[in-house]
PDB file of C-alpha atoms and ligand atoms in Angstrom:
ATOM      1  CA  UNK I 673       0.000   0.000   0.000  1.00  0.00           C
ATOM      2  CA  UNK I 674       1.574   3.659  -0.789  1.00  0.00           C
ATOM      3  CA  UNK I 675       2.147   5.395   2.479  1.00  0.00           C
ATOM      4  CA  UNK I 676       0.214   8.513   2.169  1.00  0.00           C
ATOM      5  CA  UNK I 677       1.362  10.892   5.043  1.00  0.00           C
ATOM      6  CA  UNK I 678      -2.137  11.808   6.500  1.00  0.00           C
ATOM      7  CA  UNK I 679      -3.453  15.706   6.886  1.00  0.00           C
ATOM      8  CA  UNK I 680      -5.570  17.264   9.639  1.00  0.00           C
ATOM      9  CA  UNK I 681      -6.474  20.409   8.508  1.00  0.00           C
ATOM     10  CA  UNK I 682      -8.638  22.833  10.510  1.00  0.00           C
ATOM     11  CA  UNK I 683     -11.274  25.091   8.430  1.00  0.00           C
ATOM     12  CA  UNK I 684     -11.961  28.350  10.737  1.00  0.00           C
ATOM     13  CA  UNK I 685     -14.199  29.224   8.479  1.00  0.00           C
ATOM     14  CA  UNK I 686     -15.279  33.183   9.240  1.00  0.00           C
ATOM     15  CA  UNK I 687     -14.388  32.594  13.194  1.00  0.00           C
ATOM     16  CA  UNK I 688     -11.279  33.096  15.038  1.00  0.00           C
ATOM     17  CA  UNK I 689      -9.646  35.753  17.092  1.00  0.00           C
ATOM     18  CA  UNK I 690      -6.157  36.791  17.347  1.00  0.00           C
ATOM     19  CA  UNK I 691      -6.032  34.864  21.250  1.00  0.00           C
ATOM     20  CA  UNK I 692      -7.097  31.831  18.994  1.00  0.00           C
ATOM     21  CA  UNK I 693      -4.061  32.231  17.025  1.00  0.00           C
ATOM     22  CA  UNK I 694      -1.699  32.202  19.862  1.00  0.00           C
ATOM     23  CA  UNK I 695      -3.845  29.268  22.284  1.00  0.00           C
ATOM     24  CA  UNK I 696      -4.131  26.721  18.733  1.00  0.00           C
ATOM     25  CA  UNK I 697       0.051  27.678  18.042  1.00  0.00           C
ATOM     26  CA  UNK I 698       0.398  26.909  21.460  1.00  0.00           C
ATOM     27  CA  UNK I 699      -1.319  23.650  21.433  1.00  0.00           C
ATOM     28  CA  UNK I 700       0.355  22.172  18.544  1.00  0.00           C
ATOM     29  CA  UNK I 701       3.699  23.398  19.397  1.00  0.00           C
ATOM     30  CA  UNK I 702       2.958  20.954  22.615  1.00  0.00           C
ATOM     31  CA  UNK I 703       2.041  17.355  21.036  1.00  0.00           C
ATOM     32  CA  UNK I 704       4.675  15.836  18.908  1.00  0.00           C
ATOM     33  CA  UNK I 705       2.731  14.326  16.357  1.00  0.00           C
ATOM     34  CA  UNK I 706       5.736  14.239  13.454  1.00  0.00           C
ATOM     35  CA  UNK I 707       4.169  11.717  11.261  1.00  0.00           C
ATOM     36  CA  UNK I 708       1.350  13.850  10.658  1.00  0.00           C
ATOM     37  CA  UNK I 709       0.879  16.914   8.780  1.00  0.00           C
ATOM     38  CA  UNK I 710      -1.186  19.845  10.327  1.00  0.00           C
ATOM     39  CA  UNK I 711      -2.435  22.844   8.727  1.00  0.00           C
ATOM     40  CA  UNK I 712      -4.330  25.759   9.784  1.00  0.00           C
ATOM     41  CA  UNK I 713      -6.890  27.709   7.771  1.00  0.00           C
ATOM     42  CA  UNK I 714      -8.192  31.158  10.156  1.00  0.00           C
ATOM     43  CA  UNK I 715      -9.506  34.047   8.013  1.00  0.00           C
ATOM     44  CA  UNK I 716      -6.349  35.081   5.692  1.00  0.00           C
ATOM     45  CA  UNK I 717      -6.042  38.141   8.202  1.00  0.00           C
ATOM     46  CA  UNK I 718      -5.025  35.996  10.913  1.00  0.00           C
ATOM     47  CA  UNK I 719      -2.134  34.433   8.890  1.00  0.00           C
ATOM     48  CA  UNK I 720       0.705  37.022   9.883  1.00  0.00           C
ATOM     49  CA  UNK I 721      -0.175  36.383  13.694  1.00  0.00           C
ATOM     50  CA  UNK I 722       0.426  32.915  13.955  1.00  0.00           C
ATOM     51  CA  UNK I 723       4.426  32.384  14.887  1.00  0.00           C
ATOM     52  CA  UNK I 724       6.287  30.320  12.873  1.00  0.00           C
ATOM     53  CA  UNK I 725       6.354  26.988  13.499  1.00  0.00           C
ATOM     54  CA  UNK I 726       7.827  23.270  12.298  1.00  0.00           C
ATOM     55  CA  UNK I 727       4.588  21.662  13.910  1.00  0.00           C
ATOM     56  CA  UNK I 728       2.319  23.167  11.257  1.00  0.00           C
ATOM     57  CA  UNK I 729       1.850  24.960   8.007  1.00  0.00           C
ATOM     58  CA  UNK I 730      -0.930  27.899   7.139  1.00  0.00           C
ATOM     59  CA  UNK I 731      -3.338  28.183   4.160  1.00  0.00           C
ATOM     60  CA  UNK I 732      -6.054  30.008   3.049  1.00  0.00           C
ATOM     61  CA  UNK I 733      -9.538  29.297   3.256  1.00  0.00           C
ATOM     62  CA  UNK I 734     -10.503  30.585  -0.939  1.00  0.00           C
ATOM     63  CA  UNK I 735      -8.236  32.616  -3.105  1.00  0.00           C
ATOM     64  CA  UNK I 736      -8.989  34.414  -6.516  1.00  0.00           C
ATOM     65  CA  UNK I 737      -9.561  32.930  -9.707  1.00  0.00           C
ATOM     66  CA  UNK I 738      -7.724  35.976 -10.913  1.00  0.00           C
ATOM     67  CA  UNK I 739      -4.222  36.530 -10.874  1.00  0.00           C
ATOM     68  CA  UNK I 740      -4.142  40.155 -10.318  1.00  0.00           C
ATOM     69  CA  UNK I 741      -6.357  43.755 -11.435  1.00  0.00           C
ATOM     70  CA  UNK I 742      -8.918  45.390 -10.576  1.00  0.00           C
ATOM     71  CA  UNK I 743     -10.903  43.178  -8.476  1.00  0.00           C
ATOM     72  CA  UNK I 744     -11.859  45.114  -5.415  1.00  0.00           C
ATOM     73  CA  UNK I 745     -12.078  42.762  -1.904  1.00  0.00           C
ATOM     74  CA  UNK I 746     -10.389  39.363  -3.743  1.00  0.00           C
ATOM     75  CA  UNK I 747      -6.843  37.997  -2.811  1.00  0.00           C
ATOM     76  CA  UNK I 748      -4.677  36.688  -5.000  1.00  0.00           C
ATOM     77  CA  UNK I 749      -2.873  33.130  -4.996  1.00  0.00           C
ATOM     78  CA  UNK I 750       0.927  35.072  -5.003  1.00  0.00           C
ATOM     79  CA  UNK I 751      -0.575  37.211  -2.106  1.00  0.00           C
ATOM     80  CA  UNK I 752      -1.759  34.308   0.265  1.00  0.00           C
ATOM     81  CA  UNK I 753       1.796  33.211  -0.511  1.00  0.00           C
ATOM     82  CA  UNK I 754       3.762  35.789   0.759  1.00  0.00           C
ATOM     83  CA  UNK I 755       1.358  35.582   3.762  1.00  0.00           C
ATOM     84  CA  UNK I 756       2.657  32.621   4.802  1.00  0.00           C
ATOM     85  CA  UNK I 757      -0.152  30.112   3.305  1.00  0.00           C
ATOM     86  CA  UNK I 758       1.317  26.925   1.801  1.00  0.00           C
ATOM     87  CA  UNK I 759      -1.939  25.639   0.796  1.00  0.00           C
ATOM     88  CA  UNK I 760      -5.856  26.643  -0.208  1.00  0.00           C
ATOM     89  CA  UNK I 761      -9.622  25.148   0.444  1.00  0.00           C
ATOM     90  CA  UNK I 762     -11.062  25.408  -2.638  1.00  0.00           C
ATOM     91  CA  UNK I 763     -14.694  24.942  -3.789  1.00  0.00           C
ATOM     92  CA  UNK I 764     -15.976  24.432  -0.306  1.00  0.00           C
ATOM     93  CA  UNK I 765     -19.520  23.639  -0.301  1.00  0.00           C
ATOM     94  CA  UNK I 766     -20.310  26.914   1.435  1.00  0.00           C
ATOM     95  CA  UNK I 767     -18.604  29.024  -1.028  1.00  0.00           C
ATOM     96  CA  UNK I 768     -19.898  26.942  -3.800  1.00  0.00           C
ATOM     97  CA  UNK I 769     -23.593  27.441  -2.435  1.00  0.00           C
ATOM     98  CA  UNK I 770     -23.514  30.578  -0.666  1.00  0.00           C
ATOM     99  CA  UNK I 771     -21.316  32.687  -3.403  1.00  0.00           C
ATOM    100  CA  UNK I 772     -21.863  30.835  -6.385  1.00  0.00           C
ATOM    101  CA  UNK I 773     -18.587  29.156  -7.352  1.00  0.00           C
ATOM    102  CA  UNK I 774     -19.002  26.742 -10.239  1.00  0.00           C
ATOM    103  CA  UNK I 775     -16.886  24.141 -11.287  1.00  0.00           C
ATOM    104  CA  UNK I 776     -15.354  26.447 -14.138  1.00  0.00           C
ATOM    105  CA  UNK I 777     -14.311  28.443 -11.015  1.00  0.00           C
ATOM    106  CA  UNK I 778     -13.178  26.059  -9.234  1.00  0.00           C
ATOM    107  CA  UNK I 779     -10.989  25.024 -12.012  1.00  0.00           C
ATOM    108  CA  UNK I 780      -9.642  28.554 -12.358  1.00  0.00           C
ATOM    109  CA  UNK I 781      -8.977  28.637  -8.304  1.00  0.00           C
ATOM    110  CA  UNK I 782      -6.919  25.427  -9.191  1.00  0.00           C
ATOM    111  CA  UNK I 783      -5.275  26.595 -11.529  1.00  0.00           C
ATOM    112  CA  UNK I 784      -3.913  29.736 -10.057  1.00  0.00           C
ATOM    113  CA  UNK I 785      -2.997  28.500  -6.373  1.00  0.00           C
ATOM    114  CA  UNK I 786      -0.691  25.476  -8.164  1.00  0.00           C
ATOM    115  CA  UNK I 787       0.483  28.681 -10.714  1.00  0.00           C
ATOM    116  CA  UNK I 788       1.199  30.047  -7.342  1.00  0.00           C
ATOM    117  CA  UNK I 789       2.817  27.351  -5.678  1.00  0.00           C
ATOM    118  CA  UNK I 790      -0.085  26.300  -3.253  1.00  0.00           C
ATOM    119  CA  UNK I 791      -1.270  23.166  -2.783  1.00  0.00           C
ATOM    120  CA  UNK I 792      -4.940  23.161  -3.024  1.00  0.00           C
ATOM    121  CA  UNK I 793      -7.443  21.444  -1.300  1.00  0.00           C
ATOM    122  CA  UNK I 794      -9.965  21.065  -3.829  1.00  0.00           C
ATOM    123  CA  UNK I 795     -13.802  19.943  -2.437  1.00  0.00           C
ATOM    124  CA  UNK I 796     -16.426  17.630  -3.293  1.00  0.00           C
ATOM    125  CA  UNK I 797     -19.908  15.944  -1.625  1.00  0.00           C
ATOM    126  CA  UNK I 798     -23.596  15.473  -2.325  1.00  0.00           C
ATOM    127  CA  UNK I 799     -26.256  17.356  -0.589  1.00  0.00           C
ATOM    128  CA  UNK I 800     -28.451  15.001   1.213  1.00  0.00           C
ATOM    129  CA  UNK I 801     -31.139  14.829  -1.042  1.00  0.00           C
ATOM    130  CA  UNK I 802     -28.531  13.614  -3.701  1.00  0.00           C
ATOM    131  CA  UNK I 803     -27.442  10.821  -1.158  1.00  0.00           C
ATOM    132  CA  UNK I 804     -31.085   9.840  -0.407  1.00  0.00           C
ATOM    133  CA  UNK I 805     -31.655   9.422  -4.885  1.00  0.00           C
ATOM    134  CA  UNK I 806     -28.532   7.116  -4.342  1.00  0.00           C
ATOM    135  CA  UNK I 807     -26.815   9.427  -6.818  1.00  0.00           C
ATOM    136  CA  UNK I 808     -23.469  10.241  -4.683  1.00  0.00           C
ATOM    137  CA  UNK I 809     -21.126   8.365  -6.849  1.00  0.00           C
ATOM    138  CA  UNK I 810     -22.196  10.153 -10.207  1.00  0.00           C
ATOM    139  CA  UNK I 811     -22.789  14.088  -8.365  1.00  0.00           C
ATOM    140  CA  UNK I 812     -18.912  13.024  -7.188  1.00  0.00           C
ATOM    141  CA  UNK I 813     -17.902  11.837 -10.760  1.00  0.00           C
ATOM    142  CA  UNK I 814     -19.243  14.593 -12.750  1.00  0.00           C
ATOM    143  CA  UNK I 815     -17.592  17.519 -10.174  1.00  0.00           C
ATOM    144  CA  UNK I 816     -14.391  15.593  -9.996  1.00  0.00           C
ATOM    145  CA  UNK I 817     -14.372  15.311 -13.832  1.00  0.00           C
ATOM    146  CA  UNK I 818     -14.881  19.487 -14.553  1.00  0.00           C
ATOM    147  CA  UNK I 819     -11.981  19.842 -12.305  1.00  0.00           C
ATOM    148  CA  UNK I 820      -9.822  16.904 -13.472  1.00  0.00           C
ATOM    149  CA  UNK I 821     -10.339  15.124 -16.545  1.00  0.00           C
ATOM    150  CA  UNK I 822      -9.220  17.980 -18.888  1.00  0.00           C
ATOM    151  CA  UNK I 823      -6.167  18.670 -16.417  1.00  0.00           C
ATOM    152  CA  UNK I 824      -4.886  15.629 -14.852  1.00  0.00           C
ATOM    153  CA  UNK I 825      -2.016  16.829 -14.184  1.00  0.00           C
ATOM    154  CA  UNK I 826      -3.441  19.138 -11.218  1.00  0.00           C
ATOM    155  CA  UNK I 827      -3.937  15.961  -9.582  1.00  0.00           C
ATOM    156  CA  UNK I 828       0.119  15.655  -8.428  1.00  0.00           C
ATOM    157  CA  UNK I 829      -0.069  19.191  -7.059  1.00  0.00           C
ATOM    158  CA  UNK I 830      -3.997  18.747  -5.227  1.00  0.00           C
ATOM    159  CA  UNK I 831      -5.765  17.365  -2.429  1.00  0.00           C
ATOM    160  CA  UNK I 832      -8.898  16.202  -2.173  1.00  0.00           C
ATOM    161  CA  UNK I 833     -11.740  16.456   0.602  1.00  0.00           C
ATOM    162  CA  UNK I 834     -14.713  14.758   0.727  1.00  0.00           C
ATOM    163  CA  UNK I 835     -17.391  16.604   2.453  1.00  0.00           C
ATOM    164  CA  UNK I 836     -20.592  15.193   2.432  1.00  0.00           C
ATOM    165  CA  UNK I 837     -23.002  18.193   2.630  1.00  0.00           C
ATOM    166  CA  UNK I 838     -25.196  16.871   4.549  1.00  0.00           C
ATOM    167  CA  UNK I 839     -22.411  16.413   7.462  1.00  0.00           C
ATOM    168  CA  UNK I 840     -21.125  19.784   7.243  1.00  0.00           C
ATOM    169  CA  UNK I 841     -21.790  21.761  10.917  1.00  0.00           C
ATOM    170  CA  UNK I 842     -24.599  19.504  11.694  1.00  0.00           C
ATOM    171  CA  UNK I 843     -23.385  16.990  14.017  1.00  0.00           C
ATOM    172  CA  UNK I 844     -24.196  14.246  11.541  1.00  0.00           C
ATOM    173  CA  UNK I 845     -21.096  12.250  10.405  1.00  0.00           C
ATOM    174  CA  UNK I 846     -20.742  10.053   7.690  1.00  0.00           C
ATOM    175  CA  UNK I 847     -19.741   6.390   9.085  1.00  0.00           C
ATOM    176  CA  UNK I 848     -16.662   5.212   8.759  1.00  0.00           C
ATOM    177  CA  UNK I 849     -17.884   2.580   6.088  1.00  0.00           C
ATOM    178  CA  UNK I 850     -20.057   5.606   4.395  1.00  0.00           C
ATOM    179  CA  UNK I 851     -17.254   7.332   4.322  1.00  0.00           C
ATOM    180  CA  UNK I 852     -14.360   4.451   3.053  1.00  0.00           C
ATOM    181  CA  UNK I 853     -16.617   3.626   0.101  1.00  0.00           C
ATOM    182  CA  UNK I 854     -17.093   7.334  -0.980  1.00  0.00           C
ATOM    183  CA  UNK I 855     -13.363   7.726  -0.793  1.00  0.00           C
ATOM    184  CA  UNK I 856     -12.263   4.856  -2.729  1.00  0.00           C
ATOM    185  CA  UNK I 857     -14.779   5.416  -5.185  1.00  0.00           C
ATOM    186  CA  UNK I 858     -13.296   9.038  -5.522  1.00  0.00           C
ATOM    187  CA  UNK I 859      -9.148   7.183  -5.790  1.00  0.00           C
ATOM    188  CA  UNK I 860     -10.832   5.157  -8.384  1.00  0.00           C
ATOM    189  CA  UNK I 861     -12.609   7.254 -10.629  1.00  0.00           C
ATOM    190  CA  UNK I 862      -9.551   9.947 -10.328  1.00  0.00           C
ATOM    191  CA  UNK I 863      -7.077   6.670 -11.800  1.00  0.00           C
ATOM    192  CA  UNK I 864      -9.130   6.839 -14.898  1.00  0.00           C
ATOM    193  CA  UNK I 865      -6.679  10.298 -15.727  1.00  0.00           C
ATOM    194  CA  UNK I 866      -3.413   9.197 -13.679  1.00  0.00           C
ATOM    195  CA  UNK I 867      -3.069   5.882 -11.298  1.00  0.00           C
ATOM    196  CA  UNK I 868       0.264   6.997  -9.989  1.00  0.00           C
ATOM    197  CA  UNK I 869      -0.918  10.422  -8.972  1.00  0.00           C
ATOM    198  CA  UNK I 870      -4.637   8.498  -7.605  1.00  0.00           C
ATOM    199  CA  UNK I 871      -2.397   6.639  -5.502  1.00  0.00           C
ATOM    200  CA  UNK I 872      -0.629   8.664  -4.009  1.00  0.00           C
ATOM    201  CA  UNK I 873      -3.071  12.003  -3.693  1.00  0.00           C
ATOM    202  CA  UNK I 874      -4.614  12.367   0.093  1.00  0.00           C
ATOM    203  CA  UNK I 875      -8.525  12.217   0.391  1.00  0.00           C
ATOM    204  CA  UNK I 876      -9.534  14.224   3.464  1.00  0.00           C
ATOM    205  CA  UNK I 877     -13.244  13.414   5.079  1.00  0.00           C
ATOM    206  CA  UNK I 878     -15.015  16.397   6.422  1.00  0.00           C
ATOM    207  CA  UNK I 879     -18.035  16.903   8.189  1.00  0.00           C
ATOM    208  CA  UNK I 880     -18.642  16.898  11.938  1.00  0.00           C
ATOM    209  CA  UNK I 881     -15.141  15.435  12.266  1.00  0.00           C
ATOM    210  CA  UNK I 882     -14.472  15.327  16.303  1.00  0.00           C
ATOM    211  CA  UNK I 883     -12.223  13.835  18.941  1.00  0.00           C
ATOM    212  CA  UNK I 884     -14.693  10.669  19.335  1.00  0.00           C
ATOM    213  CA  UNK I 885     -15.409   9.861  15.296  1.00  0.00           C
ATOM    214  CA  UNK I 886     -11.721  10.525  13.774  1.00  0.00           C
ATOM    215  CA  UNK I 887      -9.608   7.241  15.054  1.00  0.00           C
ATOM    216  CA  UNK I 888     -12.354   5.511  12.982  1.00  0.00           C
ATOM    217  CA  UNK I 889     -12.740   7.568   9.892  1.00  0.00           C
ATOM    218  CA  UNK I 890      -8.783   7.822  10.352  1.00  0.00           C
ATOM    219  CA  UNK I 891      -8.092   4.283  10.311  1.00  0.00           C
ATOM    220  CA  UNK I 892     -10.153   3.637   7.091  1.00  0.00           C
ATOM    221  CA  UNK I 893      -7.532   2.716   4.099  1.00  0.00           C
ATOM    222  CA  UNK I 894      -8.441   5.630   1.654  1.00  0.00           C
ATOM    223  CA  UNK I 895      -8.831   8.214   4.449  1.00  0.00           C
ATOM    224  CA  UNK I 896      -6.218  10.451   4.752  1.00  0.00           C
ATOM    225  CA  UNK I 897      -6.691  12.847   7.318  1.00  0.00           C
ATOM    226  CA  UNK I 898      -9.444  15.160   7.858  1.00  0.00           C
ATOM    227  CA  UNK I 899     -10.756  18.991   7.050  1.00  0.00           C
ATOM    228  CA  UNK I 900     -11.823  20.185  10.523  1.00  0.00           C
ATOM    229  CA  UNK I 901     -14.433  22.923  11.223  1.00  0.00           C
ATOM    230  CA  UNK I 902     -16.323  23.427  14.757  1.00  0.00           C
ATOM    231  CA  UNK I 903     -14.003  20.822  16.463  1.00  0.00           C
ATOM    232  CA  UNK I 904     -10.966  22.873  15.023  1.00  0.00           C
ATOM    233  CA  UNK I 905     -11.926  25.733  17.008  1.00  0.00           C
ATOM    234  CA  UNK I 906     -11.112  24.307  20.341  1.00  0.00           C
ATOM    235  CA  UNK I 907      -7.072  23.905  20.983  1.00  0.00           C
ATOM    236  CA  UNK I 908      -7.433  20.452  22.984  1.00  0.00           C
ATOM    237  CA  UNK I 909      -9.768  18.664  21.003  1.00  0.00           C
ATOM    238  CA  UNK I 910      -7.921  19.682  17.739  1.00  0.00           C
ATOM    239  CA  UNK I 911      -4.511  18.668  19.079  1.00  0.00           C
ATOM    240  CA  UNK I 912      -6.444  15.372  19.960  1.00  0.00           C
ATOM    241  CA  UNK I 913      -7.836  14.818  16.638  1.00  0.00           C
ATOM    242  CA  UNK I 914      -4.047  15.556  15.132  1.00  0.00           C
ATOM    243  CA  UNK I 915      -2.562  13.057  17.574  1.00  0.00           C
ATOM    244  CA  UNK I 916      -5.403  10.385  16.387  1.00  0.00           C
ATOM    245  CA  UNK I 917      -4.158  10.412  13.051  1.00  0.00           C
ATOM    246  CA  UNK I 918      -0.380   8.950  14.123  1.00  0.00           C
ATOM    247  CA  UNK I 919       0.259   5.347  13.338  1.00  0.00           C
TER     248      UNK I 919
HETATM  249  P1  LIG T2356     -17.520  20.851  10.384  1.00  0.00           P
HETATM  250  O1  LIG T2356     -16.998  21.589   9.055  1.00  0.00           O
HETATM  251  O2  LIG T2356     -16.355  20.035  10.907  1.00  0.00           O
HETATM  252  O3  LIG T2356     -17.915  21.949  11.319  1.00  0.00           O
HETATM  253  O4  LIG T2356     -18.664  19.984   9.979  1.00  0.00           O
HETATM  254  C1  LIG T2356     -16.182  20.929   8.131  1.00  0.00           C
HETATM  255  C2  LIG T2356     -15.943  21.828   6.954  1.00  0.00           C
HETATM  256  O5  LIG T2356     -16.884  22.529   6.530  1.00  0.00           O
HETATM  257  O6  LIG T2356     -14.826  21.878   6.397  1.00  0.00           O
END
């Protein structure tokens, strides 16, 4: 089996205070956890406040599809760079919902944050009603494919995340076996443009992700790591889902 270095990576989504900053930095700096990667994504203002550290890397939470111009209130790829960010959420289900991002913009987010040198975590689920029609595998297939099949080779410089909508802030979790089939479905279908890159790219699970879920959604073979909201705002209980993830 490829050894796939697993990532916990916390989503502040629009929460977050500079005390935050310094009690999370503080918190990770504690737990030794080497053979897992951590990454933090606050609000792109908080970026600059968090001290630098070996225990964890920064990234950005959306970035422009833009490179640069007039395009008052957006931040570019190069500028979340120089911030400190070594990777991007892209095409969260919030942002695809709530501000309208289509896959075409998704693609062009993509494109720009691996232009930039980011590494971005690119994200796909099915709302609830699309679960209950039994049509998760082809919502997945035809969102992975605008992304992907044209541009395979974004796949060596991406991650993935599976959120299932439905699981997103609502307490409801996918089970571990829910959650295993989704993700090798998604390493499956994404071998179709490149089995060498399908291999080795990490599949994050998000949604409701806590301290009591992740050691089994961890320990599934095609999850690799987890995207973090709610539970990411609380020091302890992120540091314990980080430390789950160890072998
Ligand atoms: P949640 O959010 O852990 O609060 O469900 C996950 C996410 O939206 O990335």
């Amino acid at each position: 089996m490829t050894q796939r270095r697993p990532l916990i990576a916390a989503n502040w989504k629009m929460n977050g205070s500079v005390d935050l900053v310094h009690q999370t930095s503080a918190a990770l700096n504690n737990i030794g956890a080497s053979s897992v990667e951590i990454l933090i994504c606050p609000p792109v203002i908080f970026l600059s406040h968090f001290p630098k550290s070996s225990h964890y890397a920064l990234g950005g939470q959306n970035v422009s599809s833009e490179r640069s111009g007039a395009f008052t209130g957006e931040i570019s790829a190069d500028m979340l760079r120089a911030a400190g960010a070594e990777y991007v959420i892209i095409g969260h289900s919030e942002r695809r919902a709530l501000f309208g991002e289509t896959d075409a913009v998704v693609l062009a987010k993509t494109n720009q944050a691996i232009s930039a040198k980011l590494t971005p975590i690119v994200c796909f689920g099915e709302t609830l009603i699309e679960r209950q029609q039994e049509k998760t595998m082809q919502v997945l297939a035809q969102h992975l494919d605008a992304v992907y099949a044209a541009h395979p080779e974004l796949l060596r410089h991406s991650v993935i995340a599976y959120e299932p909508i439905w699981a997103i802030g609502t307490g409801e979790t996918a089970t571990p076996e829910q959650a295993q089939q989704v993700h090798a479905f998604i390493r499956t279908h994404l071998s179709k443009y490149d089995k060498e890159a399908a291999e080795k790219v990490r599949i994050l699970y998000g949604g409701s992700v806590n301290a009591e879920n992740c050691a089994a959604l961890f320990a599934q073979p095609d999850i690799d790591g987890g995207l973090v909201g709610g539970a990411s705002l609380k020091p302890a209980e992120f540091s314990a889902i980080c430390l789950s993830a160890q072998d």
